[in-house]
Short mmCIF file of C-alpha atoms and ligand atoms in Angstrom, two decimals:
data_model
loop_
_atom_site.label_atom_id
_atom_site.label_comp_id
_atom_site.label_asym_id
_atom_site.label_seq_id
_atom_site.Cartn_x
_atom_site.Cartn_y
_atom_site.Cartn_z
CA MET A 373 -0.80 -19.55 -15.27
CA ILE A 374 -3.53 -17.95 -17.37
CA ALA A 375 -5.15 -20.06 -20.09
CA LYS A 376 -4.65 -18.88 -23.68
CA SER A 377 -8.35 -18.23 -24.30
CA LEU A 378 -8.60 -16.15 -21.12
CA ALA A 379 -5.41 -14.26 -21.97
CA HIS A 380 -6.99 -13.33 -25.29
CA ALA A 381 -10.20 -12.13 -23.58
CA LEU A 382 -8.19 -10.08 -21.07
CA ALA A 383 -6.10 -8.44 -23.75
CA SER A 384 -9.15 -7.52 -25.83
CA SER A 385 -11.02 -6.13 -22.79
CA CYS A 386 -8.14 -3.87 -21.76
CA ASP A 387 -7.77 -0.48 -23.47
CA GLY A 388 -4.35 0.07 -21.90
CA PRO A 389 -1.12 -1.91 -21.49
CA VAL A 390 -1.20 -5.61 -20.56
CA GLU A 391 1.99 -7.29 -19.42
CA TRP A 392 2.35 -11.04 -18.91
CA ASP A 393 4.56 -12.46 -16.17
CA ALA A 394 5.23 -8.96 -14.83
CA PRO A 395 8.05 -8.85 -12.21
CA SER A 396 6.88 -6.88 -9.18
CA SER A 397 10.46 -5.82 -8.50
CA ARG A 398 9.88 -3.29 -11.30
CA TRP A 399 6.76 -1.71 -9.79
CA THR A 400 7.11 -1.93 -6.01
CA THR A 401 9.17 0.58 -4.06
CA LEU A 402 11.03 -2.26 -2.33
CA ARG A 403 12.23 -3.32 -5.82
CA ALA A 404 11.86 -6.97 -4.84
CA GLY A 405 9.40 -9.83 -5.25
CA GLY A 406 7.96 -12.27 -7.77
CA ALA A 407 5.86 -11.75 -10.88
CA THR A 408 2.12 -11.50 -11.37
CA ALA A 409 0.68 -13.67 -14.14
CA ALA A 410 -0.71 -10.50 -15.70
CA LEU A 411 -0.52 -6.77 -15.02
CA VAL A 412 -3.25 -4.67 -16.60
CA GLU A 413 -3.44 -0.88 -16.72
CA PRO A 414 -6.83 0.07 -18.15
CA ARG A 415 -7.23 3.65 -19.37
CA THR A 416 -10.95 3.96 -18.71
CA VAL A 417 -13.27 2.89 -15.93
CA ASP A 418 -15.39 0.98 -18.47
CA SER A 419 -12.43 -1.18 -19.40
CA LEU A 420 -11.45 -1.58 -15.75
CA ARG A 421 -14.94 -2.77 -14.91
CA ARG A 422 -15.05 -5.21 -17.85
CA LEU A 423 -11.75 -6.73 -16.79
CA TRP A 424 -12.79 -6.87 -13.12
CA ARG A 425 -15.98 -8.70 -14.02
CA LEU A 426 -14.23 -11.04 -16.44
CA CYS A 427 -11.87 -12.16 -13.66
CA ALA A 428 -14.84 -12.64 -11.32
CA THR A 429 -16.68 -14.82 -13.85
CA GLU A 430 -13.57 -16.85 -14.66
CA GLY A 431 -12.50 -17.22 -10.99
CA VAL A 432 -9.14 -15.53 -11.63
CA PRO A 433 -7.46 -14.10 -8.48
CA ARG A 434 -7.27 -10.29 -8.54
CA LEU A 435 -4.91 -7.87 -6.86
CA VAL A 436 -5.21 -4.07 -6.97
CA VAL A 437 -1.96 -2.14 -7.12
CA GLY A 438 -1.38 1.56 -6.56
CA LYS A 439 2.26 2.69 -6.42
CA GLY A 440 3.38 -0.57 -4.79
CA SER A 441 4.78 1.39 -1.84
CA ASN A 442 3.46 -1.01 0.78
CA LEU A 443 3.47 -4.27 -1.12
CA LEU A 444 5.63 -7.37 -1.41
CA ILE A 445 4.78 -10.31 -3.68
CA SER A 446 6.34 -13.66 -2.79
CA ASP A 447 9.15 -14.91 -5.03
CA GLU A 448 6.79 -17.63 -6.26
CA GLY A 449 4.59 -14.87 -7.71
CA PHE A 450 0.88 -14.12 -7.89
CA PRO A 451 -1.04 -16.43 -10.24
CA GLY A 452 -3.69 -13.90 -11.21
CA VAL A 453 -4.29 -10.42 -12.58
CA ALA A 454 -2.85 -7.30 -10.96
CA PHE A 455 -4.87 -4.16 -11.70
CA ARG A 456 -2.60 -1.14 -11.69
CA LEU A 457 -4.43 2.16 -11.32
CA GLY A 458 -3.01 5.48 -12.36
CA GLN A 459 -3.75 5.51 -16.10
CA CYS A 460 -7.41 5.87 -15.14
CA LEU A 461 -8.93 7.09 -11.88
CA ASN A 462 -6.18 9.67 -11.43
CA GLY A 463 -8.40 12.80 -11.54
CA LEU A 464 -8.49 15.40 -8.78
CA GLU A 465 -11.03 18.17 -8.33
CA VAL A 466 -11.53 20.81 -5.67
CA GLN A 467 -15.23 21.31 -4.82
CA GLY A 468 -15.57 24.00 -2.16
CA GLN A 469 -13.84 22.63 0.94
CA GLU A 470 -13.66 19.13 -0.52
CA ILE A 471 -11.28 17.30 -2.83
CA VAL A 472 -12.84 14.60 -4.98
CA ALA A 473 -10.15 12.26 -6.30
CA GLY A 474 -9.78 8.97 -8.11
CA ALA A 475 -8.11 6.04 -6.36
CA GLY A 476 -5.09 6.28 -8.67
CA ALA A 477 -4.37 9.91 -7.72
CA PRO A 478 -0.93 10.20 -6.07
CA LEU A 479 -1.06 11.33 -2.43
CA PRO A 480 1.56 14.07 -2.99
CA ALA A 481 -0.67 15.55 -5.74
CA ILE A 482 -3.57 15.66 -3.29
CA GLY A 483 -1.42 17.55 -0.77
CA GLN A 484 -0.21 19.98 -3.45
CA THR A 485 -3.74 20.58 -4.79
CA ALA A 486 -4.98 21.31 -1.27
CA LEU A 487 -2.11 23.76 -0.74
CA LYS A 488 -3.05 25.68 -3.91
CA ALA A 489 -6.69 25.75 -2.80
CA GLU A 490 -5.62 26.90 0.70
CA LEU A 491 -7.19 23.84 2.33
CA SER A 492 -5.59 22.18 5.33
CA GLY A 493 -5.75 18.54 6.53
CA SER A 494 -3.79 16.71 3.85
CA GLU A 495 -0.31 18.19 4.48
CA TRP A 496 0.90 14.72 5.58
CA CYS A 497 0.03 13.27 2.15
CA VAL A 498 2.91 15.08 0.45
CA GLY A 499 5.62 12.78 1.82
CA ILE A 500 3.85 9.47 1.23
CA PRO A 501 4.63 7.89 -2.17
CA GLY A 502 1.33 6.04 -2.59
CA THR A 503 -2.07 6.53 -4.20
CA LEU A 504 -5.37 7.56 -2.66
CA GLY A 505 -6.68 3.98 -3.13
CA GLY A 506 -3.72 2.54 -1.22
CA ALA A 507 -4.19 5.17 1.49
CA VAL A 508 -7.89 4.32 1.91
CA PHE A 509 -7.11 0.59 1.99
CA MET A 510 -4.38 1.14 4.62
CA ASN A 511 -5.90 4.13 6.42
CA ALA A 512 -2.49 5.68 5.82
CA GLY A 513 -1.24 8.53 7.96
CA CYS A 514 1.55 9.89 10.12
CA HIS A 515 2.25 12.16 13.08
CA GLY A 516 -1.29 11.73 14.41
CA TRP A 517 -3.07 12.40 11.10
CA GLU A 518 -4.75 9.64 9.12
CA LEU A 519 -6.93 9.28 6.06
CA ALA A 520 -9.97 8.52 8.22
CA ASP A 521 -9.83 12.12 9.58
CA ILE A 522 -10.58 13.65 6.18
CA ALA A 523 -12.52 10.96 4.26
CA VAL A 524 -16.22 11.66 3.80
CA GLU A 525 -17.29 9.08 1.24
CA ILE A 526 -15.66 6.25 -0.69
CA GLU A 527 -16.73 4.73 -3.98
CA SER A 528 -15.76 1.17 -4.83
CA LEU A 529 -16.46 -1.80 -7.08
CA THR A 530 -17.75 -4.89 -5.32
CA ALA A 531 -16.18 -8.27 -6.03
CA GLU A 532 -18.94 -8.79 -8.62
CA GLY A 533 -18.35 -5.41 -10.25
CA GLU A 534 -21.19 -3.27 -8.88
CA VAL A 535 -20.43 0.36 -7.94
CA VAL A 536 -21.15 1.17 -4.27
CA ARG A 537 -20.83 4.37 -2.26
CA ARG A 538 -20.02 4.12 1.41
CA ARG A 539 -19.88 6.80 4.08
CA ALA A 540 -16.40 6.95 5.58
CA ALA A 541 -18.02 6.23 8.96
CA ASP A 542 -18.95 2.80 7.56
CA ALA A 543 -15.47 1.97 6.25
CA GLU A 544 -14.25 0.43 9.53
CA PHE A 545 -11.14 2.60 9.64
CA ALA A 546 -8.74 1.72 12.45
CA VAL A 547 -4.94 1.71 12.84
CA ARG A 548 -3.64 1.02 9.30
CA THR A 549 -6.75 -0.88 8.28
CA SER A 550 -10.18 -0.51 6.70
CA CYS A 551 -13.06 -2.74 5.58
CA PHE A 552 -11.34 -2.98 2.16
CA GLN A 553 -8.74 -5.34 3.63
CA SER A 554 -11.43 -8.00 3.92
CA ASN A 555 -14.19 -7.26 1.42
CA GLU A 556 -12.37 -7.84 -1.92
CA GLU A 557 -13.56 -4.49 -3.32
CA LEU A 558 -11.64 -2.21 -5.65
CA ILE A 559 -11.58 1.37 -4.36
CA LEU A 560 -12.52 3.76 -7.18
CA GLY A 561 -12.15 7.09 -5.39
CA ALA A 562 -13.02 9.20 -2.40
CA ARG A 563 -14.32 12.56 -1.26
CA LEU A 564 -12.08 14.30 1.30
CA LYS A 565 -13.20 17.18 3.53
CA LEU A 566 -10.55 19.77 4.39
CA THR A 567 -10.46 23.00 6.37
CA PRO A 568 -9.72 26.49 4.99
CA SER A 569 -6.33 27.82 6.07
CA SER A 570 -3.59 30.10 4.75
CA ALA A 571 -1.22 28.89 2.04
CA ASP A 572 1.77 30.02 4.15
CA ARG A 573 0.71 27.92 7.11
CA ILE A 574 0.02 24.84 4.99
CA ARG A 575 3.33 25.26 3.14
CA GLN A 576 5.30 25.62 6.36
CA GLN A 577 3.70 22.49 7.87
CA THR A 578 4.30 20.52 4.65
CA GLU A 579 7.94 21.59 4.44
CA GLU A 580 8.56 20.68 8.07
CA LEU A 581 7.11 17.20 7.54
CA LEU A 582 9.18 16.69 4.38
CA ALA A 583 12.37 17.87 6.08
CA TYR A 584 11.70 15.49 8.99
CA ARG A 585 11.33 12.58 6.55
CA LYS A 586 14.57 13.47 4.77
CA ARG A 587 16.38 13.61 8.10
CA THR A 588 15.01 10.38 9.53
CA GLN A 589 14.18 8.03 6.63
CA PRO A 590 16.48 6.14 4.22
CA LEU A 591 14.88 7.69 1.14
CA SER A 592 17.81 6.91 -1.17
CA GLN A 593 17.40 3.14 -0.73
CA PRO A 594 14.44 1.01 -1.89
CA ASN A 595 12.02 0.54 1.02
CA CYS A 596 8.32 0.34 1.87
CA GLY A 597 8.09 2.87 4.69
CA SER A 598 7.45 1.50 8.16
CA VAL A 599 7.45 -2.28 8.14
CA PHE A 600 5.53 -2.74 11.42
CA THR A 601 2.58 -0.87 12.88
CA ASN A 602 3.01 0.69 16.29
CA PRO A 603 1.62 -1.68 18.95
CA PRO A 604 -0.69 0.05 21.46
CA GLY A 605 1.44 2.07 23.89
CA HIS A 606 4.72 1.44 22.01
CA SER A 607 6.73 2.71 19.06
CA ALA A 608 7.79 -0.12 16.77
CA TRP A 609 11.10 1.64 15.90
CA LYS A 610 11.98 1.98 19.60
CA LEU A 611 11.29 -1.68 20.36
CA ILE A 612 13.52 -2.67 17.41
CA ASP A 613 16.18 -0.15 18.38
CA ASP A 614 16.25 -1.37 21.98
CA CYS A 615 17.21 -4.81 20.61
CA GLY A 616 20.16 -3.24 18.74
CA LEU A 617 18.89 -4.41 15.36
CA ARG A 618 19.93 -1.45 13.17
CA GLY A 619 22.00 -2.84 10.31
CA LEU A 620 20.88 -6.47 10.90
CA ARG A 621 21.22 -8.16 7.52
CA CYS A 622 19.50 -11.07 5.83
CA GLY A 623 20.58 -11.91 2.27
CA GLY A 624 20.11 -8.80 0.16
CA CYS A 625 18.23 -6.67 2.70
CA ALA A 626 18.88 -5.08 6.08
CA VAL A 627 17.28 -3.12 8.88
CA SER A 628 18.03 0.50 7.95
CA VAL A 629 20.74 2.15 10.01
CA LYS A 630 18.84 5.43 9.63
CA HIS A 631 15.39 4.23 10.78
CA SER A 632 15.00 0.93 12.62
CA ASN A 633 11.40 0.36 11.46
CA PHE A 634 12.53 0.42 7.81
CA ILE A 635 13.93 -2.52 5.85
CA VAL A 636 16.06 -1.50 2.88
CA ASN A 637 16.86 -3.48 -0.23
CA LEU A 638 20.65 -3.44 -0.58
CA GLY A 639 20.40 -4.34 -4.27
CA ASP A 640 19.41 -7.94 -4.78
CA ALA A 641 16.94 -8.75 -1.99
CA THR A 642 14.41 -11.49 -2.58
CA ALA A 643 10.96 -11.55 -1.00
CA ARG A 644 12.19 -14.49 1.03
CA ASP A 645 15.07 -12.40 2.45
CA ILE A 646 12.62 -9.69 3.47
CA VAL A 647 10.07 -12.06 5.03
CA THR A 648 12.88 -13.84 6.88
CA LEU A 649 14.23 -10.56 8.23
CA ILE A 650 10.71 -9.59 9.34
CA GLY A 651 10.53 -12.88 11.26
CA MET A 652 13.97 -12.33 12.84
CA ILE A 653 12.94 -8.87 14.04
CA GLN A 654 9.64 -10.18 15.43
CA GLU A 655 11.44 -12.98 17.26
CA ARG A 656 14.03 -10.68 18.85
CA VAL A 657 11.47 -8.04 19.90
CA LEU A 658 9.12 -10.67 21.33
CA GLU A 659 11.96 -12.23 23.33
CA SER A 660 13.16 -8.96 24.79
CA SER A 661 9.89 -7.07 25.36
CA GLY A 662 7.07 -9.59 25.14
CA VAL A 663 5.48 -7.47 22.37
CA ARG A 664 4.50 -9.11 19.08
CA LEU A 665 5.05 -6.71 16.18
CA ALA A 666 2.48 -6.89 13.37
CA PRO A 667 3.64 -6.09 9.83
CA GLU A 668 2.09 -3.07 8.14
CA LEU A 669 3.63 -4.23 4.83
CA ARG A 670 1.15 -6.25 2.76
CA ILE A 671 2.68 -9.55 1.76
CA VAL A 672 0.93 -11.39 -1.04
CA GLY A 673 1.42 -15.13 -1.43
CA GLN A 674 3.37 -17.55 0.75
CA PRO A 675 7.10 -18.07 0.37
CA SER A 676 7.58 -21.79 -0.30
CA SER A 677 10.90 -22.01 1.55
CA PRO A 678 11.66 -19.31 4.11
CA ARG A 679 15.26 -19.15 5.29
CA ASN A 680 16.12 -21.26 8.34
CA SER A 681 14.19 -19.50 11.07
CA PRO A 682 10.99 -20.84 12.64
CA ALA A 683 9.98 -17.24 13.35
CA ALA A 684 10.34 -16.40 9.68
CA ALA A 685 7.84 -19.04 8.72
CA GLU A 686 5.48 -17.72 11.36
CA ALA A 687 6.02 -14.15 10.19
CA ALA A 688 4.94 -15.10 6.72
CA VAL A 689 1.72 -16.55 8.06
CA VAL A 690 1.03 -13.54 10.27
CA ALA A 691 1.77 -11.13 7.45
CA ALA A 692 -0.03 -12.91 4.65
CA PRO A 693 -3.28 -11.04 4.08
CA MET A 694 -6.37 -12.21 2.33
CA GLU A 695 -4.69 -11.88 -1.04
CA ALA A 696 -2.71 -15.00 -0.11
CA ALA A 697 -5.91 -16.93 0.32
CA ARG A 698 -7.16 -15.58 -2.98
CA ALA A 699 -3.85 -16.43 -4.62
CA HIS A 700 -4.40 -20.06 -3.76
CA GLN A 701 -7.95 -20.20 -5.03
CA PRO A 702 -8.34 -22.77 -7.79
C1 FAD B 1085 9.37 6.18 1.80
C2 FAD B 1085 8.00 5.72 2.26
C3 FAD B 1085 7.35 6.40 3.28
C4 FAD B 1085 6.09 5.99 3.72
N1 FAD B 1085 5.49 6.69 4.72
C5 FAD B 1085 4.26 6.31 5.13
C6 FAD B 1085 3.60 7.04 6.18
O1 FAD B 1085 4.10 8.01 6.71
N2 FAD B 1085 2.38 6.61 6.55
C7 FAD B 1085 1.76 5.53 5.98
O2 FAD B 1085 0.62 5.20 6.36
N3 FAD B 1085 2.36 4.83 4.99
C8 FAD B 1085 3.59 5.19 4.56
N4 FAD B 1085 4.21 4.47 3.57
C9 FAD B 1085 3.56 3.24 3.02
C10 FAD B 1085 2.68 3.48 1.78
O3 FAD B 1085 3.14 4.57 1.01
C11 FAD B 1085 1.21 3.67 2.16
O4 FAD B 1085 0.70 2.53 2.83
C12 FAD B 1085 0.34 3.95 0.91
O5 FAD B 1085 -0.96 4.30 1.34
C13 FAD B 1085 0.24 2.76 -0.04
O6 FAD B 1085 -0.29 3.22 -1.26
P1 FAD B 1085 0.02 2.49 -2.64
O7 FAD B 1085 -0.79 3.14 -3.69
O8 FAD B 1085 1.48 2.43 -2.89
O9 FAD B 1085 -0.54 1.03 -2.33
P2 FAD B 1085 0.12 -0.35 -2.75
O10 FAD B 1085 1.41 -0.53 -2.03
O11 FAD B 1085 0.14 -0.48 -4.23
O12 FAD B 1085 -0.95 -1.36 -2.13
C14 FAD B 1085 -1.06 -1.50 -0.72
C15 FAD B 1085 -2.31 -2.34 -0.43
O13 FAD B 1085 -3.46 -1.58 -0.82
C16 FAD B 1085 -4.25 -2.32 -1.77
N5 FAD B 1085 -4.79 -1.33 -2.71
C17 FAD B 1085 -4.11 -0.33 -3.32
N6 FAD B 1085 -4.95 0.40 -4.08
C18 FAD B 1085 -6.18 -0.17 -3.97
C19 FAD B 1085 -7.47 0.13 -4.53
N7 FAD B 1085 -7.68 1.16 -5.36
N8 FAD B 1085 -8.50 -0.68 -4.21
C20 FAD B 1085 -8.33 -1.75 -3.35
N9 FAD B 1085 -7.13 -2.06 -2.80
C21 FAD B 1085 -6.07 -1.28 -3.10
C22 FAD B 1085 -3.26 -3.29 -2.42
O14 FAD B 1085 -3.93 -4.43 -2.93
C23 FAD B 1085 -2.35 -3.63 -1.25
O15 FAD B 1085 -2.89 -4.66 -0.46
C24 FAD B 1085 5.47 4.87 3.11
C25 FAD B 1085 6.12 4.18 2.07
C26 FAD B 1085 7.37 4.61 1.65
C27 FAD B 1085 8.06 3.86 0.52
#
């Protein structure tokens, strides 16, 4: 709940849309989850910075949102301000062999821009429906490529609102993680270094990757991509498949029959359904293989009453990132 006086200050500091009690089911690709107390979409970096600092001063929890393609907010909601990027920080520029882009730039646009400039290294971006900021935060990637391979420098806002530049080598990139998962910074943009190649080669690679996705992923149903990261030496989808879990249902969601590491929203899934299904999958895989699957999906906030599975409750705890802690700040 945001106090009236603070709501007024937020609205007057934002030069773009402000929405109160904004249901995340409208802006996450899973189409499920609770509301954030406020959703702001500043149009300029000045406004973004003012809002960011205002929340810091007032002790309001903050959450940065890109395309919501790897995000689930608990049904109880997020009692703070979600900053959606895309209205600002969406610029893209080719500078020699580099692309300099804002955090709100869509990954597919980065891949397409690189193709036009005959630069290779970001072909994988074309099939991922997120932003550059989300990709830096997650160290997104696929088929052996990842953001860390092409990032040179990242610019961000500290929790207090100061702009910092960090060499990619200092961003603690590892499997689907970076320092931004623990430092409360807002990623503003990044410089990516690519390699000259021919447009035909880049196009062919891109088309092959897109065709593979179409063949193997349930793209017509709401989802968040792979739910679990691959444990060292294993494929998460194979571990799930070996337990025969394709089609396993919980409330309004199910394990995809097309790709066993995807959960799809069948129409009316709640966050609690999804977290419970995550717990069921973890329990079954642990029992049969001894491997504990870790969610790649970022779950914000704690469900107050997970469905009747002890593993589901545990899953929620394992999955809940630092945003959960922030969400419960006074
Ligand atoms: C069909 C489909 C296929 C996918 N395929 C892949 C794949 O092949 N490989 C892969 O790695 N992922 C994949 N994903 C998952 C997802 O697209 C990526 O993780 C993507 O990088 C998330 O970007 P986003 O902008 O949607 O981030 P969001 O989902 O909006 O946010 C994800 C996390 O990043 C944080 N965040 C976002 N932007 C910022 C910022 N500017 N500053 C600080 N924190 C920020 C959020 O707070 C949140 O914790 C897929 C998803 C879908 C739906």
